[in-house]
Amino acid sequence: MQTGMLNTAHVVTAALSNPAFSVESRNGRPDFELAAALQKVSPQQQTKTQKTATDFEGMFLNSMFAQMTSGLKGEGPFGDTPGTGVWRSMLTEQYSKNFANAGGVGVARDVYRTLIIQQAKTTLRTA
């Protein structure tokens, strides 16, 4: 853990724009490693990384929902027709996107943290 003063102005701004990506996301305690890394990564890159992490979680959830619904047969809006599979895949894709954009299950938060810390380390090597 790092000690010392951190300039948290843009860290707080990032947390307010999307609370799922807040600095206090590690077991209810401040994540000083993430806070320090956020100071080294530009706000534009942080936004891009948030979108990437959320998209990744959407793909993960889509895969999970597709497996959950793969064995379903029977009645529904389209019955048991050949088009049901296509309809169901589009429905699970929309469910997964909405789930991920609403905060998801926590995958995006951990992916975001990992990506930001890696980007901060890369920034140090190139500087």
mmCIF file with all atom_site columns, N, CA, C and O in Angstrom, residues 27-79:
data_model
loop_
_atom_site.group_PDB
_atom_site.id
_atom_site.type_symbol
_atom_site.label_atom_id
_atom_site.label_alt_id
_atom_site.label_comp_id
_atom_site.label_asym_id
_atom_site.label_entity_id
_atom_site.label_seq_id
_atom_site.pdbx_PDB_ins_code
_atom_site.Cartn_x
_atom_site.Cartn_y
_atom_site.Cartn_z
_atom_site.occupancy
_atom_site.B_iso_or_equiv
_atom_site.pdbx_formal_charge
_atom_site.auth_seq_id
_atom_site.auth_comp_id
_atom_site.auth_asym_id
_atom_site.auth_atom_id
_atom_site.pdbx_PDB_model_num
ATOM 1   N N  . ASN A 1 27 ? -13.253 -4.377  -1.363  1.00 0.00 ? 27 ASN A N  1
ATOM 2   C CA . ASN A 1 27 ? -13.693 -4.787  -0.022  1.00 0.00 ? 27 ASN A CA 1
ATOM 3   C C  . ASN A 1 27 ? -14.076 -3.609  0.862   1.00 0.00 ? 27 ASN A C  1
ATOM 4   O O  . ASN A 1 27 ? -13.843 -3.622  2.058   1.00 0.00 ? 27 ASN A O  1
ATOM 5   N N  . GLY A 1 28 ? -14.651 -2.579  0.259   1.00 0.00 ? 28 GLY A N  1
ATOM 6   C CA . GLY A 1 28 ? -15.108 -1.420  1.013   1.00 0.00 ? 28 GLY A CA 1
ATOM 7   C C  . GLY A 1 28 ? -14.012 -0.504  1.502   1.00 0.00 ? 28 GLY A C  1
ATOM 8   O O  . GLY A 1 28 ? -14.265 0.391   2.298   1.00 0.00 ? 28 GLY A O  1
ATOM 9   N N  . ARG A 1 29 ? -12.797 -0.718  1.032   1.00 0.00 ? 29 ARG A N  1
ATOM 10  C CA . ARG A 1 29 ? -11.661 0.106   1.460   1.00 0.00 ? 29 ARG A CA 1
ATOM 11  C C  . ARG A 1 29 ? -11.070 0.822   0.257   1.00 0.00 ? 29 ARG A C  1
ATOM 12  O O  . ARG A 1 29 ? -11.143 0.316   -0.853  1.00 0.00 ? 29 ARG A O  1
ATOM 13  N N  . PRO A 1 30 ? -10.444 1.975   0.499   1.00 0.00 ? 30 PRO A N  1
ATOM 14  C CA . PRO A 1 30 ? -9.813  2.684   -0.622  1.00 0.00 ? 30 PRO A CA 1
ATOM 15  C C  . PRO A 1 30 ? -8.737  1.828   -1.278  1.00 0.00 ? 30 PRO A C  1
ATOM 16  O O  . PRO A 1 30 ? -7.967  1.148   -0.612  1.00 0.00 ? 30 PRO A O  1
ATOM 17  N N  . ASP A 1 31 ? -8.721  1.872   -2.576  1.00 0.00 ? 31 ASP A N  1
ATOM 18  C CA . ASP A 1 31 ? -7.735  1.122   -3.359  1.00 0.00 ? 31 ASP A CA 1
ATOM 19  C C  . ASP A 1 31 ? -6.649  2.109   -3.780  1.00 0.00 ? 31 ASP A C  1
ATOM 20  O O  . ASP A 1 31 ? -6.750  2.751   -4.816  1.00 0.00 ? 31 ASP A O  1
ATOM 21  N N  . PHE A 1 32 ? -5.610  2.226   -2.967  1.00 0.00 ? 32 PHE A N  1
ATOM 22  C CA . PHE A 1 32 ? -4.568  3.212   -3.214  1.00 0.00 ? 32 PHE A CA 1
ATOM 23  C C  . PHE A 1 32 ? -3.770  2.892   -4.480  1.00 0.00 ? 32 PHE A C  1
ATOM 24  O O  . PHE A 1 32 ? -3.298  3.792   -5.156  1.00 0.00 ? 32 PHE A O  1
ATOM 25  N N  . GLU A 1 33 ? -3.630  1.617   -4.804  1.00 0.00 ? 33 GLU A N  1
ATOM 26  C CA . GLU A 1 33 ? -2.898  1.243   -6.016  1.00 0.00 ? 33 GLU A CA 1
ATOM 27  C C  . GLU A 1 33 ? -3.646  1.743   -7.254  1.00 0.00 ? 33 GLU A C  1
ATOM 28  O O  . GLU A 1 33 ? -3.046  2.313   -8.166  1.00 0.00 ? 33 GLU A O  1
ATOM 29  N N  . LEU A 1 34 ? -4.967  1.574   -7.269  1.00 0.00 ? 34 LEU A N  1
ATOM 30  C CA . LEU A 1 34 ? -5.769  2.066   -8.392  1.00 0.00 ? 34 LEU A CA 1
ATOM 31  C C  . LEU A 1 34 ? -5.758  3.593   -8.422  1.00 0.00 ? 34 LEU A C  1
ATOM 32  O O  . LEU A 1 34 ? -5.645  4.193   -9.490  1.00 0.00 ? 34 LEU A O  1
ATOM 33  N N  . ALA A 1 35 ? -5.866  4.231   -7.261  1.00 0.00 ? 35 ALA A N  1
ATOM 34  C CA . ALA A 1 35 ? -5.865  5.699   -7.214  1.00 0.00 ? 35 ALA A CA 1
ATOM 35  C C  . ALA A 1 35 ? -4.565  6.262   -7.781  1.00 0.00 ? 35 ALA A C  1
ATOM 36  O O  . ALA A 1 35 ? -4.588  7.227   -8.550  1.00 0.00 ? 35 ALA A O  1
ATOM 37  N N  . ALA A 1 36 ? -3.444  5.649   -7.438  1.00 0.00 ? 36 ALA A N  1
ATOM 38  C CA . ALA A 1 36 ? -2.153  6.113   -7.958  1.00 0.00 ? 36 ALA A CA 1
ATOM 39  C C  . ALA A 1 36 ? -2.072  5.868   -9.459  1.00 0.00 ? 36 ALA A C  1
ATOM 40  O O  . ALA A 1 36 ? -1.562  6.715   -10.209 1.00 0.00 ? 36 ALA A O  1
ATOM 41  N N  . ALA A 1 37 ? -2.574  4.733   -9.918  1.00 0.00 ? 37 ALA A N  1
ATOM 42  C CA . ALA A 1 37 ? -2.544  4.420   -11.351 1.00 0.00 ? 37 ALA A CA 1
ATOM 43  C C  . ALA A 1 37 ? -3.431  5.375   -12.139 1.00 0.00 ? 37 ALA A C  1
ATOM 44  O O  . ALA A 1 37 ? -3.069  5.789   -13.252 1.00 0.00 ? 37 ALA A O  1
ATOM 45  N N  . LEU A 1 38 ? -4.572  5.752   -11.579 1.00 0.00 ? 38 LEU A N  1
ATOM 46  C CA . LEU A 1 38 ? -5.489  6.666   -12.278 1.00 0.00 ? 38 LEU A CA 1
ATOM 47  C C  . LEU A 1 38 ? -4.855  8.033   -12.503 1.00 0.00 ? 38 LEU A C  1
ATOM 48  O O  . LEU A 1 38 ? -5.182  8.727   -13.460 1.00 0.00 ? 38 LEU A O  1
ATOM 49  N N  . GLN A 1 39 ? -3.930  8.437   -11.642 1.00 0.00 ? 39 GLN A N  1
ATOM 50  C CA . GLN A 1 39 ? -3.262  9.720   -11.807 1.00 0.00 ? 39 GLN A CA 1
ATOM 51  C C  . GLN A 1 39 ? -2.305  9.702   -12.995 1.00 0.00 ? 39 GLN A C  1
ATOM 52  O O  . GLN A 1 39 ? -1.964  10.743  -13.534 1.00 0.00 ? 39 GLN A O  1
ATOM 53  N N  . LYS A 1 40 ? -1.871  8.529   -13.402 1.00 0.00 ? 40 LYS A N  1
ATOM 54  C CA . LYS A 1 40 ? -0.907  8.406   -14.497 1.00 0.00 ? 40 LYS A CA 1
ATOM 55  C C  . LYS A 1 40 ? -1.565  8.135   -15.844 1.00 0.00 ? 40 LYS A C  1
ATOM 56  O O  . LYS A 1 40 ? -0.904  8.165   -16.871 1.00 0.00 ? 40 LYS A O  1
ATOM 57  N N  . VAL A 1 41 ? -2.873  7.857   -15.835 1.00 0.00 ? 41 VAL A N  1
ATOM 58  C CA . VAL A 1 41 ? -3.597  7.529   -17.065 1.00 0.00 ? 41 VAL A CA 1
ATOM 59  C C  . VAL A 1 41 ? -4.546  8.675   -17.381 1.00 0.00 ? 41 VAL A C  1
ATOM 60  O O  . VAL A 1 41 ? -5.258  9.161   -16.499 1.00 0.00 ? 41 VAL A O  1
ATOM 61  N N  . SER A 1 42 ? -4.562  9.104   -18.637 1.00 0.00 ? 42 SER A N  1
ATOM 62  C CA . SER A 1 42 ? -5.390  10.254  -19.025 1.00 0.00 ? 42 SER A CA 1
ATOM 63  C C  . SER A 1 42 ? -6.881  9.948   -18.863 1.00 0.00 ? 42 SER A C  1
ATOM 64  O O  . SER A 1 42 ? -7.300  8.793   -18.965 1.00 0.00 ? 42 SER A O  1
ATOM 65  N N  . PRO A 1 43 ? -7.691  10.982  -18.613 1.00 0.00 ? 43 PRO A N  1
ATOM 66  C CA . PRO A 1 43 ? -9.134  10.786  -18.486 1.00 0.00 ? 43 PRO A CA 1
ATOM 67  C C  . PRO A 1 43 ? -9.758  10.152  -19.740 1.00 0.00 ? 43 PRO A C  1
ATOM 68  O O  . PRO A 1 43 ? -10.686 9.358   -19.635 1.00 0.00 ? 43 PRO A O  1
ATOM 69  N N  . GLN A 1 44 ? -9.244  10.500  -20.922 1.00 0.00 ? 44 GLN A N  1
ATOM 70  C CA . GLN A 1 44 ? -9.767  9.904   -22.161 1.00 0.00 ? 44 GLN A CA 1
ATOM 71  C C  . GLN A 1 44 ? -9.494  8.404   -22.172 1.00 0.00 ? 44 GLN A C  1
ATOM 72  O O  . GLN A 1 44 ? -10.360 7.615   -22.570 1.00 0.00 ? 44 GLN A O  1
ATOM 73  N N  . GLN A 1 45 ? -8.302  8.017   -21.748 1.00 0.00 ? 45 GLN A N  1
ATOM 74  C CA . GLN A 1 45 ? -7.952  6.600   -21.713 1.00 0.00 ? 45 GLN A CA 1
ATOM 75  C C  . GLN A 1 45 ? -8.777  5.874   -20.639 1.00 0.00 ? 45 GLN A C  1
ATOM 76  O O  . GLN A 1 45 ? -9.159  4.722   -20.823 1.00 0.00 ? 45 GLN A O  1
ATOM 77  N N  . GLN A 1 46 ? -9.059  6.542   -19.534 1.00 0.00 ? 46 GLN A N  1
ATOM 78  C CA . GLN A 1 46 ? -9.898  5.943   -18.488 1.00 0.00 ? 46 GLN A CA 1
ATOM 79  C C  . GLN A 1 46 ? -11.298 5.658   -19.011 1.00 0.00 ? 46 GLN A C  1
ATOM 80  O O  . GLN A 1 46 ? -11.849 4.586   -18.761 1.00 0.00 ? 46 GLN A O  1
ATOM 81  N N  . THR A 1 47 ? -11.859 6.618   -19.761 1.00 0.00 ? 47 THR A N  1
ATOM 82  C CA . THR A 1 47 ? -13.193 6.424   -20.337 1.00 0.00 ? 47 THR A CA 1
ATOM 83  C C  . THR A 1 47 ? -13.191 5.275   -21.330 1.00 0.00 ? 47 THR A C  1
ATOM 84  O O  . THR A 1 47 ? -14.109 4.440   -21.323 1.00 0.00 ? 47 THR A O  1
ATOM 85  N N  . LYS A 1 48 ? -12.177 5.220   -22.161 1.00 0.00 ? 48 LYS A N  1
ATOM 86  C CA . LYS A 1 48 ? -12.057 4.139   -23.144 1.00 0.00 ? 48 LYS A CA 1
ATOM 87  C C  . LYS A 1 48 ? -11.919 2.785   -22.439 1.00 0.00 ? 48 LYS A C  1
ATOM 88  O O  . LYS A 1 48 ? -12.522 1.794   -22.858 1.00 0.00 ? 48 LYS A O  1
ATOM 89  N N  . THR A 1 49 ? -11.164 2.759   -21.360 1.00 0.00 ? 49 THR A N  1
ATOM 90  C CA . THR A 1 49 ? -10.964 1.522   -20.607 1.00 0.00 ? 49 THR A CA 1
ATOM 91  C C  . THR A 1 49 ? -12.256 1.088   -19.924 1.00 0.00 ? 49 THR A C  1
ATOM 92  O O  . THR A 1 49 ? -12.560 -0.104  -19.863 1.00 0.00 ? 49 THR A O  1
ATOM 93  N N  . GLN A 1 50 ? -13.040 2.044   -19.407 1.00 0.00 ? 50 GLN A N  1
ATOM 94  C CA . GLN A 1 50 ? -14.342 1.711   -18.811 1.00 0.00 ? 50 GLN A CA 1
ATOM 95  C C  . GLN A 1 50 ? -15.241 1.043   -19.840 1.00 0.00 ? 50 GLN A C  1
ATOM 96  O O  . GLN A 1 50 ? -15.896 0.040   -19.554 1.00 0.00 ? 50 GLN A O  1
ATOM 97  N N  . LYS A 1 51 ? -15.274 1.603   -21.049 1.00 0.00 ? 51 LYS A N  1
ATOM 98  C CA . LYS A 1 51 ? -16.113 1.032   -22.108 1.00 0.00 ? 51 LYS A CA 1
ATOM 99  C C  . LYS A 1 51 ? -15.632 -0.371  -22.478 1.00 0.00 ? 51 LYS A C  1
ATOM 100 O O  . LYS A 1 51 ? -16.423 -1.289  -22.639 1.00 0.00 ? 51 LYS A O  1
ATOM 101 N N  . THR A 1 52 ? -14.312 -0.540  -22.588 1.00 0.00 ? 52 THR A N  1
ATOM 102 C CA . THR A 1 52 ? -13.751 -1.847  -22.918 1.00 0.00 ? 52 THR A CA 1
ATOM 103 C C  . THR A 1 52 ? -14.106 -2.872  -21.851 1.00 0.00 ? 52 THR A C  1
ATOM 104 O O  . THR A 1 52 ? -14.515 -3.994  -22.171 1.00 0.00 ? 52 THR A O  1
ATOM 105 N N  . ALA A 1 53 ? -13.982 -2.494  -20.584 1.00 0.00 ? 53 ALA A N  1
ATOM 106 C CA . ALA A 1 53 ? -14.294 -3.416  -19.491 1.00 0.00 ? 53 ALA A CA 1
ATOM 107 C C  . ALA A 1 53 ? -15.779 -3.767  -19.472 1.00 0.00 ? 53 ALA A C  1
ATOM 108 O O  . ALA A 1 53 ? -16.149 -4.930  -19.267 1.00 0.00 ? 53 ALA A O  1
ATOM 109 N N  . THR A 1 54 ? -16.640 -2.785  -19.714 1.00 0.00 ? 54 THR A N  1
ATOM 110 C CA . THR A 1 54 ? -18.074 -3.037  -19.744 1.00 0.00 ? 54 THR A CA 1
ATOM 111 C C  . THR A 1 54 ? -18.446 -3.923  -20.932 1.00 0.00 ? 54 THR A C  1
ATOM 112 O O  . THR A 1 54 ? -19.267 -4.835  -20.794 1.00 0.00 ? 54 THR A O  1
ATOM 113 N N  . ASP A 1 55 ? -17.831 -3.678  -22.086 1.00 0.00 ? 55 ASP A N  1
ATOM 114 C CA . ASP A 1 55 ? -18.083 -4.529  -23.261 1.00 0.00 ? 55 ASP A CA 1
ATOM 115 C C  . ASP A 1 55 ? -17.630 -5.962  -23.005 1.00 0.00 ? 55 ASP A C  1
ATOM 116 O O  . ASP A 1 55 ? -18.305 -6.915  -23.401 1.00 0.00 ? 55 ASP A O  1
ATOM 117 N N  . PHE A 1 56 ? -16.492 -6.123  -22.335 1.00 0.00 ? 56 PHE A N  1
ATOM 118 C CA . PHE A 1 56 ? -16.006 -7.465  -22.003 1.00 0.00 ? 56 PHE A CA 1
ATOM 119 C C  . PHE A 1 56 ? -16.999 -8.179  -21.094 1.00 0.00 ? 56 PHE A C  1
ATOM 120 O O  . PHE A 1 56 ? -17.311 -9.351  -21.293 1.00 0.00 ? 56 PHE A O  1
ATOM 121 N N  . GLU A 1 57 ? -17.501 -7.458  -20.086 1.00 0.00 ? 57 GLU A N  1
ATOM 122 C CA . GLU A 1 57 ? -18.481 -8.076  -19.194 1.00 0.00 ? 57 GLU A CA 1
ATOM 123 C C  . GLU A 1 57 ? -19.750 -8.436  -19.956 1.00 0.00 ? 57 GLU A C  1
ATOM 124 O O  . GLU A 1 57 ? -20.346 -9.487  -19.705 1.00 0.00 ? 57 GLU A O  1
ATOM 125 N N  . GLY A 1 58 ? -20.157 -7.607  -20.904 1.00 0.00 ? 58 GLY A N  1
ATOM 126 C CA . GLY A 1 58 ? -21.323 -7.921  -21.731 1.00 0.00 ? 58 GLY A CA 1
ATOM 127 C C  . GLY A 1 58 ? -21.128 -9.203  -22.517 1.00 0.00 ? 58 GLY A C  1
ATOM 128 O O  . GLY A 1 58 ? -22.038 -10.043 -22.612 1.00 0.00 ? 58 GLY A O  1
ATOM 129 N N  . MET A 1 59 ? -19.928 -9.388  -23.080 1.00 0.00 ? 59 MET A N  1
ATOM 130 C CA . MET A 1 59 ? -19.643 -10.627 -23.820 1.00 0.00 ? 59 MET A CA 1
ATOM 131 C C  . MET A 1 59 ? -19.653 -11.836 -22.884 1.00 0.00 ? 59 MET A C  1
ATOM 132 O O  . MET A 1 59 ? -20.163 -12.900 -23.233 1.00 0.00 ? 59 MET A O  1
ATOM 133 N N  . PHE A 1 60 ? -19.085 -11.665 -21.692 1.00 0.00 ? 60 PHE A N  1
ATOM 134 C CA . PHE A 1 60 ? -19.084 -12.746 -20.715 1.00 0.00 ? 60 PHE A CA 1
ATOM 135 C C  . PHE A 1 60 ? -20.513 -13.123 -20.330 1.00 0.00 ? 60 PHE A C  1
ATOM 136 O O  . PHE A 1 60 ? -20.876 -14.309 -20.303 1.00 0.00 ? 60 PHE A O  1
ATOM 137 N N  . LEU A 1 61 ? -21.334 -12.120 -20.033 1.00 0.00 ? 61 LEU A N  1
ATOM 138 C CA . LEU A 1 61 ? -22.720 -12.388 -19.654 1.00 0.00 ? 61 LEU A CA 1
ATOM 139 C C  . LEU A 1 61 ? -23.505 -13.007 -20.805 1.00 0.00 ? 61 LEU A C  1
ATOM 140 O O  . LEU A 1 61 ? -24.344 -13.888 -20.579 1.00 0.00 ? 61 LEU A O  1
ATOM 141 N N  . ASN A 1 62 ? -23.239 -12.566 -22.034 1.00 0.00 ? 62 ASN A N  1
ATOM 142 C CA . ASN A 1 62 ? -23.915 -13.144 -23.193 1.00 0.00 ? 62 ASN A CA 1
ATOM 143 C C  . ASN A 1 62 ? -23.606 -14.636 -23.297 1.00 0.00 ? 62 ASN A C  1
ATOM 144 O O  . ASN A 1 62 ? -24.496 -15.454 -23.539 1.00 0.00 ? 62 ASN A O  1
ATOM 145 N N  . SER A 1 63 ? -22.351 -14.991 -23.104 1.00 0.00 ? 63 SER A N  1
ATOM 146 C CA . SER A 1 63 ? -21.963 -16.402 -23.136 1.00 0.00 ? 63 SER A CA 1
ATOM 147 C C  . SER A 1 63 ? -22.657 -17.181 -22.020 1.00 0.00 ? 63 SER A C  1
ATOM 148 O O  . SER A 1 63 ? -23.153 -18.290 -22.235 1.00 0.00 ? 63 SER A O  1
ATOM 149 N N  . MET A 1 64 ? -22.713 -16.587 -20.839 1.00 0.00 ? 64 MET A N  1
ATOM 150 C CA . MET A 1 64 ? -23.359 -17.240 -19.703 1.00 0.00 ? 64 MET A CA 1
ATOM 151 C C  . MET A 1 64 ? -24.862 -17.417 -19.950 1.00 0.00 ? 64 MET A C  1
ATOM 152 O O  . MET A 1 64 ? -25.412 -18.503 -19.745 1.00 0.00 ? 64 MET A O  1
ATOM 153 N N  . PHE A 1 65 ? -25.530 -16.366 -20.431 1.00 0.00 ? 65 PHE A N  1
ATOM 154 C CA . PHE A 1 65 ? -26.965 -16.455 -20.698 1.00 0.00 ? 65 PHE A CA 1
ATOM 155 C C  . PHE A 1 65 ? -27.261 -17.443 -21.825 1.00 0.00 ? 65 PHE A C  1
ATOM 156 O O  . PHE A 1 65 ? -28.266 -18.149 -21.789 1.00 0.00 ? 65 PHE A O  1
ATOM 157 N N  . ALA A 1 66 ? -26.392 -17.472 -22.843 1.00 0.00 ? 66 ALA A N  1
ATOM 158 C CA . ALA A 1 66 ? -26.593 -18.405 -23.956 1.00 0.00 ? 66 ALA A CA 1
ATOM 159 C C  . ALA A 1 66 ? -26.527 -19.845 -23.454 1.00 0.00 ? 66 ALA A C  1
ATOM 160 O O  . ALA A 1 66 ? -27.323 -20.693 -23.872 1.00 0.00 ? 66 ALA A O  1
ATOM 161 N N  . GLN A 1 67 ? -25.598 -20.131 -22.538 1.00 0.00 ? 67 GLN A N  1
ATOM 162 C CA . GLN A 1 67 ? -25.507 -21.480 -21.977 1.00 0.00 ? 67 GLN A CA 1
ATOM 163 C C  . GLN A 1 67 ? -26.725 -21.797 -21.119 1.00 0.00 ? 67 GLN A C  1
ATOM 164 O O  . GLN A 1 67 ? -27.209 -22.931 -21.124 1.00 0.00 ? 67 GLN A O  1
ATOM 165 N N  . MET A 1 68 ? -27.221 -20.802 -20.400 1.00 0.00 ? 68 MET A N  1
ATOM 166 C CA . MET A 1 68 ? -28.395 -21.020 -19.547 1.00 0.00 ? 68 MET A CA 1
ATOM 167 C C  . MET A 1 68 ? -29.632 -21.345 -20.363 1.00 0.00 ? 68 MET A C  1
ATOM 168 O O  . MET A 1 68 ? -30.476 -22.122 -19.931 1.00 0.00 ? 68 MET A O  1
ATOM 169 N N  . THR A 1 69 ? -29.748 -20.752 -21.534 1.00 0.00 ? 69 THR A N  1
ATOM 170 C CA . THR A 1 69 ? -30.966 -20.917 -22.327 1.00 0.00 ? 69 THR A CA 1
ATOM 171 C C  . THR A 1 69 ? -30.809 -21.911 -23.473 1.00 0.00 ? 69 THR A C  1
ATOM 172 O O  . THR A 1 69 ? -31.750 -22.118 -24.228 1.00 0.00 ? 69 THR A O  1
ATOM 173 N N  . SER A 1 70 ? -29.643 -22.544 -23.603 1.00 0.00 ? 70 SER A N  1
ATOM 174 C CA . SER A 1 70 ? -29.411 -23.415 -24.760 1.00 0.00 ? 70 SER A CA 1
ATOM 175 C C  . SER A 1 70 ? -30.321 -24.637 -24.783 1.00 0.00 ? 70 SER A C  1
ATOM 176 O O  . SER A 1 70 ? -30.670 -25.121 -25.852 1.00 0.00 ? 70 SER A O  1
ATOM 177 N N  . GLY A 1 71 ? -30.742 -25.132 -23.655 1.00 0.00 ? 71 GLY A N  1
ATOM 178 C CA . GLY A 1 71 ? -31.578 -26.334 -23.630 1.00 0.00 ? 71 GLY A CA 1
ATOM 179 C C  . GLY A 1 71 ? -33.067 -26.059 -23.557 1.00 0.00 ? 71 GLY A C  1
ATOM 180 O O  . GLY A 1 71 ? -33.861 -26.997 -23.465 1.00 0.00 ? 71 GLY A O  1
ATOM 181 N N  . LEU A 1 72 ? -33.455 -24.799 -23.593 1.00 0.00 ? 72 LEU A N  1
ATOM 182 C CA . LEU A 1 72 ? -34.879 -24.467 -23.473 1.00 0.00 ? 72 LEU A CA 1
ATOM 183 C C  . LEU A 1 72 ? -35.632 -24.783 -24.759 1.00 0.00 ? 72 LEU A C  1
ATOM 184 O O  . LEU A 1 72 ? -35.203 -24.429 -25.845 1.00 0.00 ? 72 LEU A O  1
ATOM 185 N N  . LYS A 1 73 ? -36.726 -25.433 -24.620 1.00 0.00 ? 73 LYS A N  1
ATOM 186 C CA . LYS A 1 73 ? -37.631 -25.712 -25.736 1.00 0.00 ? 73 LYS A CA 1
ATOM 187 C C  . LYS A 1 73 ? -39.035 -25.364 -25.265 1.00 0.00 ? 73 LYS A C  1
ATOM 188 O O  . LYS A 1 73 ? -39.296 -25.225 -24.090 1.00 0.00 ? 73 LYS A O  1
ATOM 189 N N  . GLY A 1 74 ? -39.945 -25.259 -26.180 1.00 0.00 ? 74 GLY A N  1
ATOM 190 C CA . GLY A 1 74 ? -41.336 -25.130 -25.759 1.00 0.00 ? 74 GLY A CA 1
ATOM 191 C C  . GLY A 1 74 ? -41.975 -23.831 -26.151 1.00 0.00 ? 74 GLY A C  1
ATOM 192 O O  . GLY A 1 74 ? -41.565 -23.160 -27.085 1.00 0.00 ? 74 GLY A O  1
ATOM 193 N N  . GLU A 1 75 ? -42.994 -23.512 -25.380 1.00 0.00 ? 75 GLU A N  1
ATOM 194 C CA . GLU A 1 75 ? -43.839 -22.373 -25.684 1.00 0.00 ? 75 GLU A CA 1
ATOM 195 C C  . GLU A 1 75 ? -43.120 -21.064 -25.396 1.00 0.00 ? 75 GLU A C  1
ATOM 196 O O  . GLU A 1 75 ? -42.261 -20.973 -24.554 1.00 0.00 ? 75 GLU A O  1
ATOM 197 N N  . GLY A 1 76 ? -43.494 -20.076 -26.113 1.00 0.00 ? 76 GLY A N  1
ATOM 198 C CA . GLY A 1 76 ? -42.953 -18.738 -25.968 1.00 0.00 ? 76 GLY A CA 1
ATOM 199 C C  . GLY A 1 76 ? -43.588 -17.881 -27.027 1.00 0.00 ? 76 GLY A C  1
ATOM 200 O O  . GLY A 1 76 ? -44.512 -18.319 -27.731 1.00 0.00 ? 76 GLY A O  1
ATOM 201 N N  . PRO A 1 77 ? -43.116 -16.685 -27.204 1.00 0.00 ? 77 PRO A N  1
ATOM 202 C CA . PRO A 1 77 ? -43.710 -15.810 -28.211 1.00 0.00 ? 77 PRO A CA 1
ATOM 203 C C  . PRO A 1 77 ? -43.655 -16.395 -29.622 1.00 0.00 ? 77 PRO A C  1
ATOM 204 O O  . PRO A 1 77 ? -44.518 -16.122 -30.431 1.00 0.00 ? 77 PRO A O  1
ATOM 205 N N  . PHE A 1 78 ? -42.647 -17.218 -29.896 1.00 0.00 ? 78 PHE A N  1
ATOM 206 C CA . PHE A 1 78 ? -42.516 -17.790 -31.233 1.00 0.00 ? 78 PHE A CA 1
ATOM 207 C C  . PHE A 1 78 ? -42.730 -19.295 -31.251 1.00 0.00 ? 78 PHE A C  1
ATOM 208 O O  . PHE A 1 78 ? -42.508 -19.941 -32.261 1.00 0.00 ? 78 PHE A O  1
ATOM 209 N N  . GLY A 1 79 ? -43.132 -19.871 -30.119 1.00 0.00 ? 79 GLY A N  1
ATOM 210 C CA . GLY A 1 79 ? -43.334 -21.312 -30.071 1.00 0.00 ? 79 GLY A CA 1
ATOM 211 C C  . GLY A 1 79 ? -42.020 -22.058 -30.227 1.00 0.00 ? 79 GLY A C  1
ATOM 212 O O  . GLY A 1 79 ? -40.972 -21.579 -29.842 1.00 0.00 ? 79 GLY A O  1
#
